[in-house]
C-alpha cells in the first residue's frame, strides 16, 4: 500500500494502486490471448513423433466439421487424442493456478503466497495415494481420491486458522502445518504399503504429469477454471480494497470475513480439481501474478485476465519443451515449473527482506 504526502502531523492517506496507461493493459491481454492460441497450436506439433502444422490444421478442420481432408490415422490420434488435450489441460492448469495465486496474494497481503499455501497439494497427494495403494474407494480413481484429500486438507486449514484467531498470516501457518501433516501421511502410506511399481507411478504423478489426459479432463478443468476466474473477476473491486488492509476494506463496505472465506473456498476448489488431474504443479501461482502485475499493474480487473493468459502460455511451453528436451520420457511438468519458480521465489524473498 502506498501513501500520499501530507503536511506534518496530518494522518497519512491511502492512495489507489497506480494503473498502467489506458491502452497498455488491453493490448497486453490481446497479445497474450493471441500468444496462447499460437502456443497451443505450436505445442501440438512438438513431440517424439513428427507432426506438421498442416497435419494439425487438417485434423482440427475435420473434427470441427469444417472440412473433410484425408489424414493418416496415426496423425489424427496423436493430434486429437493426445497432444491437443494435453496442451489444453496445461493451459487450463496454468491459468487456474495463476489466478488463484493472484487472489491469494491479495487476500493474505503476502507476495509469497500461492495456491499450495493452503496445503491443498499435499492433501490431494495423500488422497491419491490412499486410493492407489490401499484401494479405498478404488472405483473412483486417483483423481477422485485426490479431490477428496484436497478438500479435507483445506477444511483443516480453515479450522486451524479460525481456532488460532483468524486469517491473514495465520492461514499461511495453518497451510504449512497441513502440508507437513499430509506429506508425512503420504510418505508413510507409500513406505508401509506400496510395492515398487506402485511407488514409481505415484511418485511420477506427484511430480506433476500431463500424461494420459483426455477430453473429459479438458472439459472438467476448463469449466472449473472458467467459473472460478469469472467469480474472482466479479470481485475485482473487492480484491482491490483488500490491498489497503481489512480495516479500509470494511470501511468501503466489504464484508471482510465472509468475502475472504468465499474467495478462499473458490481458490481451494479450483486448485483441488487441477491437482486431481495433473498432480502437484508448484510455483505457477507464485511467479505468474508478479509477471502480470509488471505488465498491467495491480488493478484486478486487468490483473486476473492477464495472469490467466500468461499462466496458460507459460505452462503450455514448459510442457512442450519438456517433451522435446527429454524425449522419449518427458520431464514431469511440476519439475519444470519448480526449476523456474525456485529462483524467482528466492528473489522475491530477498526483495521482501530489503523492503522490511
CSV table of C-alpha atoms in Angstrom, one decimal:
chain,number,residue,atom,x,y,z
A,1,UNK,CA,0.0,0.0,0.0
A,2,UNK,CA,1.3,3.5,-0.9
A,3,UNK,CA,0.5,6.8,0.8
A,4,UNK,CA,0.4,10.3,-0.5
A,5,UNK,CA,2.5,13.1,1.1
A,6,UNK,CA,0.6,15.1,3.7
A,7,UNK,CA,1.5,18.1,5.8
A,8,UNK,CA,3.4,17.4,9.0
A,9,UNK,CA,1.2,16.0,11.7
A,10,UNK,CA,-1.7,15.1,9.3
A,11,UNK,CA,-2.7,11.4,9.0
A,12,UNK,CA,-1.4,9.5,6.0
A,13,UNK,CA,-4.0,9.0,3.3
A,14,UNK,CA,-4.1,5.8,1.3
A,15,UNK,CA,-3.7,6.2,-2.4
A,16,UNK,CA,-5.1,3.9,-5.1
A,17,UNK,CA,-2.7,1.5,-6.8
A,18,UNK,CA,-1.0,3.0,-9.8
A,19,UNK,CA,-2.6,1.8,-13.0
A,20,UNK,CA,-0.8,1.3,-16.4
A,21,UNK,CA,-1.7,3.6,-19.3
A,22,UNK,CA,-5.2,3.1,-20.6
A,23,UNK,CA,-4.2,1.2,-23.7
A,24,UNK,CA,-1.4,-0.8,-22.2
A,25,UNK,CA,-3.5,-3.4,-20.3
A,26,UNK,CA,-6.0,-4.2,-23.2
A,27,UNK,CA,-3.1,-4.6,-25.7
A,28,UNK,CA,-1.3,-6.9,-23.3
A,29,UNK,CA,-4.3,-9.1,-22.8
A,30,UNK,CA,-4.9,-9.2,-26.6
A,31,UNK,CA,-1.3,-10.1,-27.2
A,32,UNK,CA,-1.4,-12.8,-24.5
A,33,UNK,CA,-4.6,-14.3,-25.9
A,34,UNK,CA,-3.0,-14.4,-29.4
A,35,UNK,CA,0.1,-15.9,-28.0
A,36,UNK,CA,-2.0,-18.6,-26.2
A,37,UNK,CA,-3.7,-19.7,-29.4
A,38,UNK,CA,-0.5,-19.9,-31.3
A,39,UNK,CA,1.3,-21.7,-28.4
A,40,UNK,CA,-1.4,-24.4,-28.2
A,41,UNK,CA,-1.2,-25.0,-31.9
A,42,UNK,CA,2.6,-25.0,-31.9
A,43,UNK,CA,2.8,-27.3,-28.9
A,44,UNK,CA,0.6,-29.8,-30.7
A,45,UNK,CA,3.3,-30.2,-33.4
A,46,UNK,CA,6.1,-30.9,-30.9
A,47,UNK,CA,7.0,-34.3,-29.6
A,48,UNK,CA,8.8,-37.6,-30.4
A,49,UNK,CA,6.5,-38.2,-33.5
A,50,UNK,CA,6.8,-35.7,-36.3
A,51,UNK,CA,3.5,-33.9,-36.9
A,52,UNK,CA,3.5,-30.8,-39.1
A,53,UNK,CA,1.4,-27.7,-38.7
A,54,UNK,CA,-0.5,-28.7,-41.9
A,55,UNK,CA,-1.4,-32.0,-40.3
A,56,UNK,CA,-2.7,-30.2,-37.2
A,57,UNK,CA,-4.8,-27.9,-39.3
A,58,UNK,CA,-6.3,-30.7,-41.2
A,59,UNK,CA,-7.1,-32.7,-38.1
A,60,UNK,CA,-8.8,-29.7,-36.4
A,61,UNK,CA,-10.8,-28.9,-39.5
A,62,UNK,CA,-12.0,-32.5,-39.8
A,63,UNK,CA,-13.1,-32.7,-36.1
A,64,UNK,CA,-14.7,-29.3,-36.1
A,65,UNK,CA,-16.8,-30.3,-39.2
A,66,UNK,CA,-15.3,-27.5,-41.3
A,67,UNK,CA,-13.7,-29.8,-43.9
A,68,UNK,CA,-13.2,-33.4,-44.9
A,69,UNK,CA,-9.5,-33.7,-45.5
A,70,UNK,CA,-7.8,-37.1,-45.7
A,71,UNK,CA,-5.3,-37.6,-42.8
A,72,UNK,CA,-3.4,-40.5,-41.5
A,73,UNK,CA,-5.0,-42.4,-38.7
A,74,UNK,CA,-1.8,-42.1,-36.6
A,75,UNK,CA,-1.7,-38.3,-37.1
A,76,UNK,CA,-5.3,-38.0,-36.1
A,77,UNK,CA,-4.7,-40.0,-33.0
A,78,UNK,CA,-1.6,-38.1,-32.0
A,79,UNK,CA,-3.1,-34.6,-32.5
A,80,UNK,CA,-6.7,-35.1,-31.4
A,81,UNK,CA,-6.4,-37.8,-28.7
A,82,UNK,CA,-3.0,-37.0,-27.2
A,83,UNK,CA,-1.3,-33.6,-27.8
A,84,UNK,CA,-4.3,-31.2,-28.2
A,85,UNK,CA,-6.0,-32.3,-24.9
A,86,UNK,CA,-2.6,-32.2,-23.2
A,87,UNK,CA,-1.9,-28.7,-24.4
A,88,UNK,CA,-5.4,-27.5,-23.4
A,89,UNK,CA,-5.2,-29.1,-19.9
A,90,UNK,CA,-1.8,-27.4,-19.5
A,91,UNK,CA,-3.3,-24.1,-20.5
A,92,UNK,CA,-6.2,-24.5,-18.0
A,93,UNK,CA,-3.8,-25.5,-15.2
A,94,UNK,CA,-1.5,-22.5,-15.8
A,95,UNK,CA,-4.5,-20.1,-16.0
A,96,UNK,CA,-6.3,-21.5,-12.9
A,97,UNK,CA,-3.2,-21.7,-10.7
A,98,UNK,CA,-2.1,-18.2,-11.8
A,99,UNK,CA,-5.5,-16.7,-11.0
A,100,UNK,CA,-5.6,-18.5,-7.6
A,101,UNK,CA,-2.2,-17.2,-6.8
A,102,UNK,CA,-3.1,-13.6,-7.6
A,103,UNK,CA,-6.2,-13.8,-5.5
A,104,UNK,CA,-4.4,-15.3,-2.5
A,105,UNK,CA,-1.6,-12.8,-2.6
A,106,UNK,CA,-4.2,-10.0,-2.3
A,107,UNK,CA,-6.4,-11.7,0.3
A,108,UNK,CA,-3.4,-12.6,2.5
A,109,UNK,CA,-1.4,-9.5,1.6
A,110,UNK,CA,1.6,-11.7,1.1
A,111,UNK,CA,3.6,-11.7,-2.2
A,112,UNK,CA,4.9,-15.1,-1.5
A,113,UNK,CA,1.5,-16.8,-1.3
A,114,UNK,CA,0.4,-19.3,-3.9
A,115,UNK,CA,-2.4,-21.9,-4.1
A,116,UNK,CA,-0.3,-24.5,-2.4
A,117,UNK,CA,0.0,-22.4,0.7
A,118,UNK,CA,-3.4,-23.8,1.6
A,119,UNK,CA,-2.0,-27.3,1.8
A,120,UNK,CA,-4.3,-28.4,-1.0
A,121,UNK,CA,-1.5,-30.1,-3.0
A,122,UNK,CA,-0.4,-32.3,0.0
A,123,UNK,CA,-3.9,-33.3,0.7
A,124,UNK,CA,-4.5,-34.2,-2.9
A,125,UNK,CA,-1.4,-36.3,-2.8
A,126,UNK,CA,-2.5,-38.2,0.3
A,127,UNK,CA,-5.9,-38.8,-1.2
A,128,UNK,CA,-4.5,-40.2,-4.4
A,129,UNK,CA,-2.0,-42.5,-2.5
A,130,UNK,CA,-4.8,-43.8,-0.3
A,131,UNK,CA,-6.9,-44.8,-3.3
A,132,UNK,CA,-4.0,-46.1,-5.3
A,133,UNK,CA,-2.1,-48.1,-2.6
A,134,UNK,CA,-4.8,-49.1,-0.1
A,135,UNK,CA,-7.6,-49.4,-2.6
A,136,UNK,CA,-10.0,-47.4,-0.5
A,137,UNK,CA,-12.6,-46.1,-3.0
A,138,UNK,CA,-10.7,-47.7,-5.8
A,139,UNK,CA,-13.7,-47.5,-8.1
A,140,UNK,CA,-13.5,-43.7,-8.0
A,141,UNK,CA,-9.9,-43.5,-9.3
A,142,UNK,CA,-6.9,-41.4,-8.4
A,143,UNK,CA,-8.5,-38.1,-9.4
A,144,UNK,CA,-11.5,-38.6,-7.1
A,145,UNK,CA,-9.2,-39.6,-4.2
A,146,UNK,CA,-7.0,-36.5,-4.8
A,147,UNK,CA,-10.0,-34.2,-4.9
A,148,UNK,CA,-11.3,-35.6,-1.6
A,149,UNK,CA,-7.9,-35.3,0.0
A,150,UNK,CA,-7.6,-31.7,-1.2
A,151,UNK,CA,-10.9,-30.7,0.3
A,152,UNK,CA,-10.0,-32.4,3.6
A,153,UNK,CA,-6.7,-30.5,3.7
A,154,UNK,CA,-8.4,-27.2,3.0
A,155,UNK,CA,-11.0,-27.9,5.7
A,156,UNK,CA,-8.2,-28.5,8.2
A,157,UNK,CA,-6.5,-25.2,7.2
A,158,UNK,CA,-9.7,-23.2,7.7
A,159,UNK,CA,-10.3,-24.9,11.1
A,160,UNK,CA,-6.8,-24.2,12.3
A,161,UNK,CA,-7.0,-20.6,11.1
A,162,UNK,CA,-10.3,-19.9,12.9
A,163,UNK,CA,-9.1,-21.6,16.1
A,164,UNK,CA,-6.0,-19.5,16.2
A,165,UNK,CA,-7.6,-16.2,15.7
A,166,UNK,CA,-8.5,-15.5,12.1
A,167,UNK,CA,-6.9,-15.3,8.6
A,168,UNK,CA,-4.0,-13.3,7.2
A,169,UNK,CA,-0.6,-14.8,8.1
A,170,UNK,CA,-2.4,-17.5,10.2
A,171,UNK,CA,-3.7,-19.1,7.0
A,172,UNK,CA,-0.1,-19.4,5.9
A,173,UNK,CA,1.0,-21.0,9.1
A,174,UNK,CA,-2.0,-23.3,9.0
A,175,UNK,CA,-1.1,-24.2,5.5
A,176,UNK,CA,2.4,-25.1,6.5
A,177,UNK,CA,1.1,-27.3,9.3
A,178,UNK,CA,-1.4,-29.0,6.9
A,179,UNK,CA,1.3,-29.5,4.2
A,180,UNK,CA,3.7,-31.2,6.7
A,181,UNK,CA,0.9,-33.4,8.1
A,182,UNK,CA,-0.3,-34.7,4.8
A,183,UNK,CA,3.2,-35.0,3.3
A,184,UNK,CA,4.0,-37.3,6.3
A,185,UNK,CA,0.9,-39.3,5.8
A,186,UNK,CA,1.7,-39.7,2.1
A,187,UNK,CA,5.2,-40.9,2.8
A,188,UNK,CA,4.1,-43.3,5.5
A,189,UNK,CA,1.5,-44.8,3.2
A,190,UNK,CA,3.9,-45.3,0.4
A,191,UNK,CA,6.6,-46.6,2.7
A,192,UNK,CA,4.4,-49.1,4.6
A,193,UNK,CA,2.1,-50.4,1.9
A,194,UNK,CA,3.2,-49.7,-1.7
A,195,UNK,CA,5.3,-52.0,-3.9
A,196,UNK,CA,8.0,-50.8,-6.2
A,197,UNK,CA,5.7,-50.5,-9.3
A,198,UNK,CA,3.0,-48.6,-7.4
A,199,UNK,CA,5.7,-46.3,-5.8
A,200,UNK,CA,7.1,-45.4,-9.2
A,201,UNK,CA,3.8,-44.5,-10.7
A,202,UNK,CA,2.6,-42.5,-7.7
A,203,UNK,CA,5.9,-40.5,-7.4
A,204,UNK,CA,5.7,-39.6,-11.1
A,205,UNK,CA,2.1,-38.4,-10.7
A,206,UNK,CA,3.0,-36.4,-7.6
A,207,UNK,CA,5.7,-34.5,-9.5
A,208,UNK,CA,3.0,-33.2,-11.9
A,209,UNK,CA,2.2,-35.1,-15.0
A,210,UNK,CA,0.1,-34.4,-18.1
A,211,UNK,CA,0.5,-37.9,-19.4
A,212,UNK,CA,-2.8,-39.6,-20.4
A,213,UNK,CA,-5.1,-36.6,-20.1
A,214,UNK,CA,-8.2,-36.9,-22.2
A,215,UNK,CA,-11.1,-34.7,-23.4
A,216,UNK,CA,-13.1,-35.3,-20.3
A,217,UNK,CA,-10.2,-33.8,-18.3
A,218,UNK,CA,-10.2,-30.8,-20.6
A,219,UNK,CA,-13.9,-30.3,-20.1
A,220,UNK,CA,-13.6,-30.6,-16.3
A,221,UNK,CA,-10.6,-28.3,-16.0
A,222,UNK,CA,-11.9,-25.7,-18.4
A,223,UNK,CA,-15.3,-25.5,-16.7
A,224,UNK,CA,-13.9,-25.1,-13.2
A,225,UNK,CA,-11.2,-22.6,-14.2
A,226,UNK,CA,-13.7,-20.5,-16.2
A,227,UNK,CA,-16.2,-20.5,-13.4
A,228,UNK,CA,-13.6,-19.7,-10.7
A,229,UNK,CA,-12.0,-16.9,-12.8
A,230,UNK,CA,-15.3,-15.3,-13.6
A,231,UNK,CA,-16.3,-15.3,-9.9
A,232,UNK,CA,-13.0,-13.8,-8.9
A,233,UNK,CA,-13.2,-11.2,-11.7
A,234,UNK,CA,-16.6,-10.2,-10.5
A,235,UNK,CA,-15.0,-9.5,-7.1
A,236,UNK,CA,-12.2,-7.4,-8.7
A,237,UNK,CA,-13.0,-4.2,-6.9
A,238,UNK,CA,-13.3,-6.1,-3.6
A,239,UNK,CA,-9.8,-7.5,-4.2
A,240,UNK,CA,-8.5,-4.0,-4.8
A,241,UNK,CA,-10.0,-3.0,-1.5
A,242,UNK,CA,-8.1,-5.8,0.3
A,243,UNK,CA,-4.9,-4.2,-0.9
A,244,UNK,CA,-5.4,-1.5,1.7
A,245,UNK,CA,-6.0,-3.9,4.6
A,246,UNK,CA,-9.1,-5.3,6.4
A,247,UNK,CA,-10.0,-2.1,8.1
A,248,UNK,CA,-10.0,0.0,5.0
A,249,UNK,CA,-11.9,-2.7,3.1
A,250,UNK,CA,-14.5,-2.9,5.8
A,251,UNK,CA,-14.9,0.9,5.7
A,252,UNK,CA,-15.6,0.6,1.9
A,253,UNK,CA,-18.5,-1.7,2.6
A,254,UNK,CA,-16.7,-5.1,2.2
A,255,UNK,CA,-17.9,-7.9,4.5
A,256,UNK,CA,-14.3,-8.9,5.1
A,257,UNK,CA,-14.7,-12.3,6.8
A,258,UNK,CA,-17.4,-13.6,4.5
A,259,UNK,CA,-15.7,-12.4,1.4
A,260,UNK,CA,-12.4,-13.8,2.3
A,261,UNK,CA,-13.9,-17.1,3.2
A,262,UNK,CA,-15.8,-17.4,-0.1
A,263,UNK,CA,-12.7,-16.5,-2.2
A,264,UNK,CA,-10.5,-18.9,-0.2
A,265,UNK,CA,-13.1,-21.7,-0.9
A,266,UNK,CA,-13.1,-20.8,-4.6
A,267,UNK,CA,-9.3,-20.9,-4.9
A,268,UNK,CA,-9.2,-24.2,-3.0
A,269,UNK,CA,-11.8,-25.8,-5.2
A,270,UNK,CA,-10.1,-24.7,-8.4
A,271,UNK,CA,-6.7,-25.9,-7.1
A,272,UNK,CA,-8.2,-29.2,-5.9
A,273,UNK,CA,-9.7,-30.0,-9.3
A,274,UNK,CA,-6.5,-29.1,-11.2
A,275,UNK,CA,-4.3,-31.1,-8.8
A,276,UNK,CA,-6.6,-34.1,-9.0
A,277,UNK,CA,-6.0,-34.2,-12.8
A,278,UNK,CA,-2.3,-33.2,-13.2
A,279,UNK,CA,-0.8,-33.7,-9.8
A,280,UNK,CA,1.3,-31.2,-7.9
A,281,UNK,CA,2.4,-28.3,-10.2
A,282,UNK,CA,4.0,-25.7,-8.0
A,283,UNK,CA,5.2,-22.1,-8.3
A,284,UNK,CA,2.9,-21.1,-11.2
A,285,UNK,CA,0.6,-19.3,-8.8
A,286,UNK,CA,3.6,-17.7,-7.2
A,287,UNK,CA,5.5,-16.4,-10.2
A,288,UNK,CA,2.9,-15.5,-12.8
A,289,UNK,CA,0.9,-13.0,-10.8
A,290,UNK,CA,4.1,-10.9,-10.3
A,291,UNK,CA,4.9,-11.0,-14.0
A,292,UNK,CA,1.3,-9.9,-14.8
A,293,UNK,CA,1.5,-7.0,-12.3
A,294,UNK,CA,4.6,-5.8,-14.0
A,295,UNK,CA,2.8,-5.8,-17.4
A,296,UNK,CA,-0.7,-4.4,-16.5
A,297,UNK,CA,-0.5,-3.1,-12.9
A,298,UNK,CA,-2.2,-4.1,-9.7
A,299,UNK,CA,-5.9,-3.5,-10.5
A,300,UNK,CA,-7.6,-6.9,-10.5
A,301,UNK,CA,-9.9,-6.2,-13.4
A,302,UNK,CA,-6.8,-6.2,-15.6
A,303,UNK,CA,-4.5,-8.4,-13.4
A,304,UNK,CA,-6.7,-11.5,-13.3
A,305,UNK,CA,-7.2,-11.9,-17.1
A,306,UNK,CA,-3.5,-11.1,-17.7
A,307,UNK,CA,-2.4,-13.6,-15.1
A,308,UNK,CA,-4.7,-16.3,-16.6
A,309,UNK,CA,-3.4,-15.9,-20.1
A,310,UNK,CA,0.3,-15.6,-19.2
A,311,UNK,CA,0.0,-18.6,-16.9
A,312,UNK,CA,-1.6,-20.6,-19.6
A,313,UNK,CA,1.1,-19.7,-22.2
A,314,UNK,CA,3.8,-20.4,-19.6
A,315,UNK,CA,2.7,-23.9,-18.7
A,316,UNK,CA,1.9,-24.9,-22.3
A,317,UNK,CA,5.5,-24.2,-23.2
A,318,UNK,CA,7.0,-25.8,-20.1
A,319,UNK,CA,5.2,-29.0,-21.0
A,320,UNK,CA,6.0,-28.8,-24.7
A,321,UNK,CA,9.7,-28.2,-24.1
A,322,UNK,CA,9.9,-31.0,-21.5
A,323,UNK,CA,8.5,-33.4,-24.2
A,324,UNK,CA,11.1,-32.3,-26.7
A,325,UNK,CA,14.2,-32.0,-24.5
A,326,UNK,CA,13.7,-35.2,-22.5
A,327,UNK,CA,12.1,-37.5,-25.2
A,328,UNK,CA,11.0,-40.2,-25.2
A,329,UNK,CA,10.3,-39.9,-21.4
A,330,UNK,CA,9.1,-36.3,-20.8
A,331,UNK,CA,10.2,-34.4,-17.7
A,332,UNK,CA,7.3,-34.0,-15.2
A,333,UNK,CA,5.8,-30.6,-15.7
A,334,UNK,CA,6.0,-29.9,-12.0
A,335,UNK,CA,9.8,-30.3,-12.1
A,336,UNK,CA,10.0,-27.8,-14.9
A,337,UNK,CA,7.9,-25.2,-13.1
A,338,UNK,CA,10.0,-25.6,-10.0
A,339,UNK,CA,13.2,-25.1,-11.9
A,340,UNK,CA,11.8,-21.7,-12.9
A,341,UNK,CA,9.9,-20.9,-9.8
A,342,UNK,CA,12.5,-21.5,-7.1
A,343,UNK,CA,15.0,-18.9,-8.3
A,344,UNK,CA,12.1,-16.4,-8.6
A,345,UNK,CA,10.9,-17.3,-5.2
A,346,UNK,CA,14.4,-16.6,-3.8
A,347,UNK,CA,14.5,-13.2,-5.5
A,348,UNK,CA,11.1,-12.3,-4.0
A,349,UNK,CA,12.2,-13.3,-0.6
A,350,UNK,CA,15.3,-11.1,-0.8
A,351,UNK,CA,13.2,-8.2,-2.1
A,352,UNK,CA,10.7,-8.6,0.7
A,353,UNK,CA,13.5,-8.6,3.2
A,354,UNK,CA,15.0,-5.5,1.7
A,355,UNK,CA,11.6,-3.7,1.9
A,356,UNK,CA,11.0,-4.6,5.5
